[in-house]
PDB file of C-alpha atoms and ligand atoms in Angstrom:
ATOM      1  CA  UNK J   1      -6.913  26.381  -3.829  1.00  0.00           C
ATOM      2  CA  UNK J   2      -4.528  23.311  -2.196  1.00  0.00           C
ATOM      3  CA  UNK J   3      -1.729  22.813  -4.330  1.00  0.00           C
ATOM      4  CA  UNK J   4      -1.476  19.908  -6.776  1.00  0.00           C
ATOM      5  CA  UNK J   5       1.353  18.251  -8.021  1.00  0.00           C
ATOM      6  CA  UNK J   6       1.663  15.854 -10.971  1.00  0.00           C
ATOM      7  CA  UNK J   7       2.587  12.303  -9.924  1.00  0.00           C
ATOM      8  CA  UNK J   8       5.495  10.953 -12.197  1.00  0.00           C
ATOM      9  CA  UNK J   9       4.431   8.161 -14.187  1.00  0.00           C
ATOM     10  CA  UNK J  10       6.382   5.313 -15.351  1.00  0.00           C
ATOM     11  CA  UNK J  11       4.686   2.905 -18.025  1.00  0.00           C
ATOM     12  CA  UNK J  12       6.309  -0.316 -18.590  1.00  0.00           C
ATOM     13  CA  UNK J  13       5.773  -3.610 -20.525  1.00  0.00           C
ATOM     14  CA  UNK J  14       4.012  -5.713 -17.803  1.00  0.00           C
ATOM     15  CA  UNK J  15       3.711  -6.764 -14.259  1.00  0.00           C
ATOM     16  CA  UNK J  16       7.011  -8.249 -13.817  1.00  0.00           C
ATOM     17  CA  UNK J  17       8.511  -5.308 -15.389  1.00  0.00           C
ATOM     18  CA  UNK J  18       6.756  -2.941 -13.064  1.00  0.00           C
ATOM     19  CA  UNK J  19       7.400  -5.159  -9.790  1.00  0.00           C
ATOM     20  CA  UNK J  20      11.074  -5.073 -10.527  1.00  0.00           C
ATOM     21  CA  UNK J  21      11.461  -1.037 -10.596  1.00  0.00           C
ATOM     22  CA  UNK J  22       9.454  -0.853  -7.494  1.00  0.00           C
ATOM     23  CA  UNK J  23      11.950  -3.847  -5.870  1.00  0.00           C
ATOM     24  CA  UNK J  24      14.541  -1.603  -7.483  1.00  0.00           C
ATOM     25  CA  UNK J  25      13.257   1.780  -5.798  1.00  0.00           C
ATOM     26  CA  UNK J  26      12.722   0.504  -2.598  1.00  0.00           C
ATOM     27  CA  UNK J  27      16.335  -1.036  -2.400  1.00  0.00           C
ATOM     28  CA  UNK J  28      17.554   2.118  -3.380  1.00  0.00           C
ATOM     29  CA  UNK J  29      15.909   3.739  -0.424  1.00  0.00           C
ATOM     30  CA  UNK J  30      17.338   0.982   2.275  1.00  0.00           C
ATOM     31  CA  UNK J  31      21.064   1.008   0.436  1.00  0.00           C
ATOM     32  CA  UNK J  32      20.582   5.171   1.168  1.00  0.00           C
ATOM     33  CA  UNK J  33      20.032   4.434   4.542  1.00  0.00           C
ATOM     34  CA  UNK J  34      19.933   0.299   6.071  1.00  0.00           C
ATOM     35  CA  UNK J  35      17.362   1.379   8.940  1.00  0.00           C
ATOM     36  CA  UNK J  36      15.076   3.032   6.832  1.00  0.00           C
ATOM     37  CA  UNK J  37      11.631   3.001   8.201  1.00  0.00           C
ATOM     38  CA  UNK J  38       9.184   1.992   5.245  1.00  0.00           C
ATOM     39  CA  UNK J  39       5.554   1.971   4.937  1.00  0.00           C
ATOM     40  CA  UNK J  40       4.432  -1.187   2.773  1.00  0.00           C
ATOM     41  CA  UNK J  41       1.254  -2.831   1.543  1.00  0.00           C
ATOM     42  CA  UNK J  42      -0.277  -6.223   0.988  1.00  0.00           C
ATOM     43  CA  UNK J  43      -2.287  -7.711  -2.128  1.00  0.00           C
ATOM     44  CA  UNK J  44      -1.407  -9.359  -5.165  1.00  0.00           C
ATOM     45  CA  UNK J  45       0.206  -6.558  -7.212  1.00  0.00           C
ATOM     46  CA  UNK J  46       2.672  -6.901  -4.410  1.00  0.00           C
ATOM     47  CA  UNK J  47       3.278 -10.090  -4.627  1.00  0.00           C
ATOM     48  CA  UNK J  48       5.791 -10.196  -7.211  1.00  0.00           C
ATOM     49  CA  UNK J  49       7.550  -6.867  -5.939  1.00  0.00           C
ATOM     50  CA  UNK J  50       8.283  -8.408  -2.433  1.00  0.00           C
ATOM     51  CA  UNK J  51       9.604 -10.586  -4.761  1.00  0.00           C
ATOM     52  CA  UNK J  52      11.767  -9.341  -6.635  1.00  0.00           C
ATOM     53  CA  UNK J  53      13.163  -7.671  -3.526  1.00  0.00           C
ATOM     54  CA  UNK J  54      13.662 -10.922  -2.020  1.00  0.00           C
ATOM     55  CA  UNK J  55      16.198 -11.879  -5.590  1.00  0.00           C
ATOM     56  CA  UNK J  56      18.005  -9.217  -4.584  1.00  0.00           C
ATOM     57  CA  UNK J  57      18.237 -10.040  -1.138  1.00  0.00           C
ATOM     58  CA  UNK J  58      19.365 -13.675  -2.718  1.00  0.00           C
ATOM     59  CA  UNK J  59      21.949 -12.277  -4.982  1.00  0.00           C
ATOM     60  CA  UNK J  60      23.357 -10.549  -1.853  1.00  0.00           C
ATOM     61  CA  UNK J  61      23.219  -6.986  -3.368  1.00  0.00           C
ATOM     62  CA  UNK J  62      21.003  -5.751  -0.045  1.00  0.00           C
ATOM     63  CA  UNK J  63      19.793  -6.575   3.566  1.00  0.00           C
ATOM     64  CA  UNK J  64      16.559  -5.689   4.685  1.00  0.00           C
ATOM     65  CA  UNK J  65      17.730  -7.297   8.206  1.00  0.00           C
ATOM     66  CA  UNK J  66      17.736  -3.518  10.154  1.00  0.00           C
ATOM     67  CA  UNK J  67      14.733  -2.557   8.163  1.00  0.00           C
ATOM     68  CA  UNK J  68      11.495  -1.508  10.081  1.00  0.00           C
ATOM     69  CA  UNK J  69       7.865  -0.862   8.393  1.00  0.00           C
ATOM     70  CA  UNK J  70       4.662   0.046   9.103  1.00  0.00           C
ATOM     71  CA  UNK J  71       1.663  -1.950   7.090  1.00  0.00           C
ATOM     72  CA  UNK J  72      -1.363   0.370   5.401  1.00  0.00           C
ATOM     73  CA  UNK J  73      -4.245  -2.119   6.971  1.00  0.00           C
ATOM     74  CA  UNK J  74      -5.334  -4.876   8.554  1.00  0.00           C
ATOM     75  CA  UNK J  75      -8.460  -7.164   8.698  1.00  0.00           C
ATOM     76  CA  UNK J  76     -10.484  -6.889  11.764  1.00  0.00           C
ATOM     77  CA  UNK J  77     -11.496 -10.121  13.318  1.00  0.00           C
ATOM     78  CA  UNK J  78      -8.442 -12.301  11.486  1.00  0.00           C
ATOM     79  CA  UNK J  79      -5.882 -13.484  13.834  1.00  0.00           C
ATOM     80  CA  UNK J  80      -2.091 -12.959  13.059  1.00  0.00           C
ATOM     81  CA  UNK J  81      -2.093 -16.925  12.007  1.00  0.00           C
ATOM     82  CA  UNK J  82      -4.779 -16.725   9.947  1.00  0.00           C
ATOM     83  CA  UNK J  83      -3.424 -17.379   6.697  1.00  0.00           C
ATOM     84  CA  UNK J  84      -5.216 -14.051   4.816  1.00  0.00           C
ATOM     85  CA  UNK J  85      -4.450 -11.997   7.631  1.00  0.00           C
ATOM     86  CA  UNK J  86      -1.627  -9.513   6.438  1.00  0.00           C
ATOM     87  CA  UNK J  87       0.731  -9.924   9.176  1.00  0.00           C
ATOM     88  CA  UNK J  88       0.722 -13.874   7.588  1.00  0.00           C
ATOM     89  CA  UNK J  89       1.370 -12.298   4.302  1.00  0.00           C
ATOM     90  CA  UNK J  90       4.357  -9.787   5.049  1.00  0.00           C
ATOM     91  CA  UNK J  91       5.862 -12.959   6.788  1.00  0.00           C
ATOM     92  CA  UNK J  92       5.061 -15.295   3.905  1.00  0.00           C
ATOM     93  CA  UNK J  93       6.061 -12.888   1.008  1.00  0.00           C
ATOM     94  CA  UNK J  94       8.379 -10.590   3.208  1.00  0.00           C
ATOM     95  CA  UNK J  95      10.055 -11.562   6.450  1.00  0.00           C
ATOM     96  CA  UNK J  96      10.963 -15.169   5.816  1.00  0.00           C
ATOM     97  CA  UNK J  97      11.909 -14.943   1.916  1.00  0.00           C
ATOM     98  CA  UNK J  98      13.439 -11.371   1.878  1.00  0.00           C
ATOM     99  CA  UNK J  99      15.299 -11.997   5.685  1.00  0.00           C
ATOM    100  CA  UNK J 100      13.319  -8.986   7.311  1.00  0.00           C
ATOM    101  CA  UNK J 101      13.062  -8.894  11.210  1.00  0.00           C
ATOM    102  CA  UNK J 102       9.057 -10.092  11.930  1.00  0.00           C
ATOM    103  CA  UNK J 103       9.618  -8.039  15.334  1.00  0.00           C
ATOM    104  CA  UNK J 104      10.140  -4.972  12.956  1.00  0.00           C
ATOM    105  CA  UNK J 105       6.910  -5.277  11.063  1.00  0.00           C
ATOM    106  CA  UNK J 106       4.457  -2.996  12.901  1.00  0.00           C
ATOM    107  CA  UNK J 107       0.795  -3.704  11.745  1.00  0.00           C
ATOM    108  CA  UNK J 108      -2.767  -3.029  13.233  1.00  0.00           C
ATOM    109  CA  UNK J 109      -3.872  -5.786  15.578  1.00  0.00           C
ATOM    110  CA  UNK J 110      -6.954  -7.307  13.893  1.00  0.00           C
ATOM    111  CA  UNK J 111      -7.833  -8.717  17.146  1.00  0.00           C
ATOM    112  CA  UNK J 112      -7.911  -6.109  19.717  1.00  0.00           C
ATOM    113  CA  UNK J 113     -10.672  -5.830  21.667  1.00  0.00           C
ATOM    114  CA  UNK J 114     -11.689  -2.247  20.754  1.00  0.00           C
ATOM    115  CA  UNK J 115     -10.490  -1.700  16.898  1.00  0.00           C
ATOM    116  CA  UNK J 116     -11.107   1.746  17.001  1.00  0.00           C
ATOM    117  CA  UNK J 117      -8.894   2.357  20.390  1.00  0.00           C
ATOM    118  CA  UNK J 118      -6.239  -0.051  18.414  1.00  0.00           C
ATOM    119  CA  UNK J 119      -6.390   2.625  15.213  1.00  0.00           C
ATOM    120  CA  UNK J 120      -5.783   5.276  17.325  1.00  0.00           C
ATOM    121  CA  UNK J 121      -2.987   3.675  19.122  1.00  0.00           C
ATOM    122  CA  UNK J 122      -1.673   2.513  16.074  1.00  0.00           C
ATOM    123  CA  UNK J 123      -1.376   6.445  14.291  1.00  0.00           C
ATOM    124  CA  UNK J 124      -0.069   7.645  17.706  1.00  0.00           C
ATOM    125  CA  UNK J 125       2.838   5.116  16.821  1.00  0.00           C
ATOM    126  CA  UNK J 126       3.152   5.859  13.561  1.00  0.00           C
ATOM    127  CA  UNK J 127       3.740  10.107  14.292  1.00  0.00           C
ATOM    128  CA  UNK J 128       6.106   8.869  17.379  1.00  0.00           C
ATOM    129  CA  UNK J 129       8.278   6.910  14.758  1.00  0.00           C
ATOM    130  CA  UNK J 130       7.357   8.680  11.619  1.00  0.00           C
ATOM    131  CA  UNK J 131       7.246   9.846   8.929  1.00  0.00           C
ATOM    132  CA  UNK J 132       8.374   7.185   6.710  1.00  0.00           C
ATOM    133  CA  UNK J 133      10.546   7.115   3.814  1.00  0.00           C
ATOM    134  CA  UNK J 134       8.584   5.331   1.720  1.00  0.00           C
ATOM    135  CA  UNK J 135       5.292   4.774   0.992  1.00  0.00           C
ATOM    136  CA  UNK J 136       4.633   1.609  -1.041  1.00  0.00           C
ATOM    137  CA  UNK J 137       1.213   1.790  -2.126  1.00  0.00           C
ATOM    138  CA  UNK J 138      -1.259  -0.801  -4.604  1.00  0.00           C
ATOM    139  CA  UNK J 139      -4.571   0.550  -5.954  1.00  0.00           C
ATOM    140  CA  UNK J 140      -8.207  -0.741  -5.841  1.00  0.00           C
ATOM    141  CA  UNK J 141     -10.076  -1.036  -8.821  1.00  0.00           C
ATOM    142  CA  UNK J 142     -12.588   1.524  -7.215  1.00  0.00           C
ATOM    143  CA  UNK J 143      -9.231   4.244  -6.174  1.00  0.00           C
ATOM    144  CA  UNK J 144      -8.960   2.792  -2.928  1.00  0.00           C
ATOM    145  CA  UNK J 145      -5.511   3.144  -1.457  1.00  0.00           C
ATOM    146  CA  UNK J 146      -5.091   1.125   1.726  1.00  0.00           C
ATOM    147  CA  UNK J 147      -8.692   0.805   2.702  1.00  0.00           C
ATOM    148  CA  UNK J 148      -9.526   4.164   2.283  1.00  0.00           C
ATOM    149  CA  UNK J 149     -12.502   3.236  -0.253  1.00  0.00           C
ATOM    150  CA  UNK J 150     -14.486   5.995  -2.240  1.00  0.00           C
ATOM    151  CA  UNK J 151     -15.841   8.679   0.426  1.00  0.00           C
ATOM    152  CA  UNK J 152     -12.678   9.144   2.368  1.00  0.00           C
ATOM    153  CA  UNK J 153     -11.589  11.990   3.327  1.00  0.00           C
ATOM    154  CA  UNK J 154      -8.439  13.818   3.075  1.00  0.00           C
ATOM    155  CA  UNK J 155      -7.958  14.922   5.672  1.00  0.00           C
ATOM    156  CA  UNK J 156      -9.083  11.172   7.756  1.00  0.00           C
ATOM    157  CA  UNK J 157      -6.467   9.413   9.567  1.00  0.00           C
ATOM    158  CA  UNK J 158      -6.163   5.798  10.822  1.00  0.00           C
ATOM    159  CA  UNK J 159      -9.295   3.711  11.609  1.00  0.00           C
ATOM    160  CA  UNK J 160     -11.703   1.251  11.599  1.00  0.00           C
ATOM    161  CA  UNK J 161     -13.392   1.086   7.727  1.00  0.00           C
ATOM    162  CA  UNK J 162     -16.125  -1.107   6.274  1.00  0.00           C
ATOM    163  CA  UNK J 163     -15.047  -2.182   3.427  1.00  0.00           C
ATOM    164  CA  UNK J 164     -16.542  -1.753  -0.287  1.00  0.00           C
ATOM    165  CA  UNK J 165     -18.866  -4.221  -1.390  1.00  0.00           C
ATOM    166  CA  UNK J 166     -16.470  -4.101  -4.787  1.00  0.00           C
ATOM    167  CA  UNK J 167     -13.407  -5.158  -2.497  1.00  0.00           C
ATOM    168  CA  UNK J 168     -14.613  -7.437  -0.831  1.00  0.00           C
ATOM    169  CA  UNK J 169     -15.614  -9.180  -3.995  1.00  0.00           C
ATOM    170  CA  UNK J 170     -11.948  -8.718  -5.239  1.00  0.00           C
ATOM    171  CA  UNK J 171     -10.566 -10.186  -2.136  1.00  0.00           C
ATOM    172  CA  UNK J 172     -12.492 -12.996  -2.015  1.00  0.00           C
ATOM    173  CA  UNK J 173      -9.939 -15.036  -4.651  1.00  0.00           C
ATOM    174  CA  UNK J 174      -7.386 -15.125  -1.925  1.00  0.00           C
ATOM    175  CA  UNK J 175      -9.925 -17.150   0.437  1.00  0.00           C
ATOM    176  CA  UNK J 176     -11.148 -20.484   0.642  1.00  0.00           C
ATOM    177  CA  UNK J 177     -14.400 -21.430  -0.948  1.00  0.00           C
ATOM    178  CA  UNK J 178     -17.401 -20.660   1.784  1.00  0.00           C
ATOM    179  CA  UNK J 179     -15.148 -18.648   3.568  1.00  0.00           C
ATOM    180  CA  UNK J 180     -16.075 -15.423   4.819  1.00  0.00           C
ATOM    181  CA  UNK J 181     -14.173 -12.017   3.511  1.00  0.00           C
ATOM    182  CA  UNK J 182     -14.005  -9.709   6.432  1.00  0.00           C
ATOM    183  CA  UNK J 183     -16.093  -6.816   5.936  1.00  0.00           C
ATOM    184  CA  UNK J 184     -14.347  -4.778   8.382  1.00  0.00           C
ATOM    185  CA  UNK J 185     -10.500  -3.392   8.164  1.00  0.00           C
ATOM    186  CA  UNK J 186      -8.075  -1.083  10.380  1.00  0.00           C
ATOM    187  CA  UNK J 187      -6.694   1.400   7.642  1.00  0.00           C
ATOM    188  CA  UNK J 188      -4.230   4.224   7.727  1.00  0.00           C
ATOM    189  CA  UNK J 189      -5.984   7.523   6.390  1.00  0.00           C
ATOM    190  CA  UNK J 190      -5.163   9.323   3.815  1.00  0.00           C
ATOM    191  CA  UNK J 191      -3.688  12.107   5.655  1.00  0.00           C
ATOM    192  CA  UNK J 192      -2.213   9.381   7.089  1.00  0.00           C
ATOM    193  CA  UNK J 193      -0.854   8.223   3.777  1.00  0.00           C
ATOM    194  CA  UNK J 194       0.126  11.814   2.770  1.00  0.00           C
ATOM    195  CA  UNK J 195       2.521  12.274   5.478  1.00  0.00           C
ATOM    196  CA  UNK J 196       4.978   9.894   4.017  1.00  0.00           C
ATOM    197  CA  UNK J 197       8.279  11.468   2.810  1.00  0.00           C
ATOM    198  CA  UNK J 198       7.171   9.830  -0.578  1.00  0.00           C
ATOM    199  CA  UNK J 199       5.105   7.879  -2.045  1.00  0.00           C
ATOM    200  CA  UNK J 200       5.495   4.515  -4.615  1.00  0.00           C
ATOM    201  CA  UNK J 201       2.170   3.692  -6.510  1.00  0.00           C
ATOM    202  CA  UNK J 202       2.189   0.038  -8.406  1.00  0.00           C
ATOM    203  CA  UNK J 203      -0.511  -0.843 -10.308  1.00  0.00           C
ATOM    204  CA  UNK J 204      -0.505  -3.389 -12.978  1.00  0.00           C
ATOM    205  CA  UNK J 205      -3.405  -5.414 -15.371  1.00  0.00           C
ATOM    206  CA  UNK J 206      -6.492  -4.100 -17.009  1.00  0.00           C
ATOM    207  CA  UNK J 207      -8.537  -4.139 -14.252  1.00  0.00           C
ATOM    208  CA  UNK J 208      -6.918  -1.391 -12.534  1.00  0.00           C
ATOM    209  CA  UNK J 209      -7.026   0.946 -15.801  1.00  0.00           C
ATOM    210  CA  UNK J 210     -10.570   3.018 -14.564  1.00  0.00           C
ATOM    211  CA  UNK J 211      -9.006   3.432 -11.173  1.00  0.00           C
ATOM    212  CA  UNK J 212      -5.466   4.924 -12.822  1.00  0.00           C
ATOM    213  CA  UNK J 213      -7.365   6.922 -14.617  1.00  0.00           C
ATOM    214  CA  UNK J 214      -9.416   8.382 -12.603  1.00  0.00           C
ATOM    215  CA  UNK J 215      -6.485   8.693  -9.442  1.00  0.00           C
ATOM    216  CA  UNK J 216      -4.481  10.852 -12.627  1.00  0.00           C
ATOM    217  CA  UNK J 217      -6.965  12.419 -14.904  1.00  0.00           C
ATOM    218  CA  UNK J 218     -10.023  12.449 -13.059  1.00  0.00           C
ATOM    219  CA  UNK J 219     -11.130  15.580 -10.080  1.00  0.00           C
ATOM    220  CA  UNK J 220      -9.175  15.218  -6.845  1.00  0.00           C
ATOM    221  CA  UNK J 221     -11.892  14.344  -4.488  1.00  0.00           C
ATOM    222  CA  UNK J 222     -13.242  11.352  -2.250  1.00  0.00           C
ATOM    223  CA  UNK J 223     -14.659   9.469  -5.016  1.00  0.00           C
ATOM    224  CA  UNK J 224     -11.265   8.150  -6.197  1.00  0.00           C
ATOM    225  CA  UNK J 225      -9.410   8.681  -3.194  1.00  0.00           C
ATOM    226  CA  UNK J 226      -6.079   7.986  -5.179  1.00  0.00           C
ATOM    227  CA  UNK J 227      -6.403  11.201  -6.714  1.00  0.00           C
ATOM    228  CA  UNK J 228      -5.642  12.719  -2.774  1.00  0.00           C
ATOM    229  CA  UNK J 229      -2.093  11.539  -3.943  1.00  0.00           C
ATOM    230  CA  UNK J 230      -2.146  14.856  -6.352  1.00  0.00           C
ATOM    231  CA  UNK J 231      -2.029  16.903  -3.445  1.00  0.00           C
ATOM    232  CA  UNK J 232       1.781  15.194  -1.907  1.00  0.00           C
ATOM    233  CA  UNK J 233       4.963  16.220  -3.854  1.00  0.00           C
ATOM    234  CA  UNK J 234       6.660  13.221  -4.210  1.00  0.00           C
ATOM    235  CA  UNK J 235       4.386  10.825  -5.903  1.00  0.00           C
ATOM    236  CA  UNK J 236       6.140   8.062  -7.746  1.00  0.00           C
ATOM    237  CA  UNK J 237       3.276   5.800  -9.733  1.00  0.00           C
ATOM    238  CA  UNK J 238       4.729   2.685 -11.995  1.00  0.00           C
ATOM    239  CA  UNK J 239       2.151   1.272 -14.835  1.00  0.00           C
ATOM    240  CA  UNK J 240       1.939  -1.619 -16.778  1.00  0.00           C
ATOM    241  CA  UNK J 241       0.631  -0.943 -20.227  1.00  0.00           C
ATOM    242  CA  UNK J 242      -2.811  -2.460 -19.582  1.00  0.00           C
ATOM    243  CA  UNK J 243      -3.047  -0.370 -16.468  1.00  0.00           C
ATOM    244  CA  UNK J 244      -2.136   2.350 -18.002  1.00  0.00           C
ATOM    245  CA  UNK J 245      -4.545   1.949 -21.113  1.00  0.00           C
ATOM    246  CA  UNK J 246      -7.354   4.609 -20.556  1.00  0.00           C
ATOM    247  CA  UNK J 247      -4.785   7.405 -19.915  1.00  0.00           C
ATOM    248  CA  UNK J 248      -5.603   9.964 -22.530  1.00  0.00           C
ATOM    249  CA  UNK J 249      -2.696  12.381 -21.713  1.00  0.00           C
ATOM    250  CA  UNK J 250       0.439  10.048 -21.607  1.00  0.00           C
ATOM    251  CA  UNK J 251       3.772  11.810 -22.548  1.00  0.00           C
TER     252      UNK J 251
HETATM  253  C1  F6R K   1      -3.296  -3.666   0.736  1.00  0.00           C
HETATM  254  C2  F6R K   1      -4.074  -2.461   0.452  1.00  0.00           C
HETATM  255  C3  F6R K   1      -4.914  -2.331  -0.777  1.00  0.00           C
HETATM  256  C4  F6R K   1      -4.337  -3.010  -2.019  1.00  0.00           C
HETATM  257  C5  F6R K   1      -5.318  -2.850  -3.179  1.00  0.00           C
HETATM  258  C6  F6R K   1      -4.836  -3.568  -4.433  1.00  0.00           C
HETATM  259  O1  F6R K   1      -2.551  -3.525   1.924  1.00  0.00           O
HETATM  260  O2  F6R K   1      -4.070  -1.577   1.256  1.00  0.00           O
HETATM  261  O3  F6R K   1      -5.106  -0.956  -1.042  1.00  0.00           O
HETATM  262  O4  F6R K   1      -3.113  -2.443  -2.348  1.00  0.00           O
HETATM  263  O5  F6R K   1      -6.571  -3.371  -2.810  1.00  0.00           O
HETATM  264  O6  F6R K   1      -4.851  -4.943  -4.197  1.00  0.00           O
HETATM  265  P1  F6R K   1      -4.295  -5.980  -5.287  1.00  0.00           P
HETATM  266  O7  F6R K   1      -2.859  -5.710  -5.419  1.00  0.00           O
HETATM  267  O8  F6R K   1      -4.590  -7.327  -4.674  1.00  0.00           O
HETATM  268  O9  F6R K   1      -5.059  -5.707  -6.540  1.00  0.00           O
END
């Protein structure tokens, strides 16, 4: 039997509560080390964590400026200016308000000709630079983590997923009316995932409580890939109290 570890599991009031000790986690990482390489993820639970990083930026209590990162996943068929492509996002919610270096952002070209050639290319990177210090990751309400949706594998690495037909109905509130959700993504693995130094898990609001549940509670398999996490020893995961509400073995 694979070893598994138990992920440690902060509860807290509520989202804003949560997003500042993950802002307050990750700036511990860069003030250990100002060129740390991160690995960082998009969506709305991250919204507010970017952030809250960025106030501390503000208050001039940390510099992301030498910072690198790697992104979990990208769109395929969105150009970088699209405005829901995530490379727009870590510059909207990142680069620009938290002063981190755009050129230091790597993440999967939505674009490239051949996706599949551009995951590969894109993993090759990732082991040249790698591993990363820090793992920032959100959670779908089906156990996704990046775009690894429910029948991943834990042993798959980065490359070109269709996405759930659950996520792309939760991703449609960040588009325009009429406007088509790409179906398609380039997503690190979760072996991928795994061979972070650690790992930060945020998830906040009701609608993530199944998901927690099953990622922490539930059999370690591909039908919540979150619960893959089990199997990495350094697993941080930060709850609100709604997300954390079907837990039925809380300390
Ligand atoms: C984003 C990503 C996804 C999101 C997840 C939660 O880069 O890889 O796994 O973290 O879908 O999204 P939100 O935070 O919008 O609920």
């Amino acid at each position: 039997m694979p070893e598994e570890y138990r992920p440690a599991v902060t509860v807290v009031d509520d989202a804003p509560a949560a997003s500042r000790a993950a802002a307050a986690i990750i700036a511990d990482v860069v003030r250990d080390d100002p060129q740390a390489l991160l690995g960082l993820a998009t969506g709305g639970t991250m919204i507010p964590v970017y952030a809250e990083l960025a106030a501390i930026v503000a208050r001039g209590e940390l510099s992301l400026a030498q910072v690198a990162s790697f992104n979990l996943d990208e769109y395929v068929g969105l150009p970088p200016d699209h405005p829901q492509s995530y490379r727009a996002f870590m510059e909207a919610h990142l680069a620009g308000p938290a002063g981190m270096d755009p050129a230091r952002i790597e993440i999967p070209s939505g674009m490239a000709p051949d996706p599949q050639a551009e995951a590969d290319r894109y993993e090759a990177l990732l082991a040249a630079r790698g591993p990363v210090a820090l793992q920032l990751l959100g959670l779908g309400g089906n156990g996704h983590i990046g775009f690894n949706e429910p029948g991943s594998a834990i042993d798959s690495r980065t490359r070109v997923v269709t996405l759930d037909p659950r996520t792309v109905a939760d991703n449609a509130r960040f588009f325009g009316q009429g406007e088509e959700v790409p179906h398609q993504a380039i997503s690190m693995g979760v072996a991928t995932i795994l061979s972070a130094r650690r790992i930060l898990l945020v998830a906040t609001g009701a609608g993530k409580a199944g998901a927690v549940r099953a990622m922490l509670e539930g059999p370690v398999g591909p039908d919540c890939p979150a619960s893959f996490l089990r199997r990495h020893p350094s697993v941080q995961v930060i709850l609100d109290e709604a997300a954390a509400a079907g837990l039925t073995q809380r300390e």
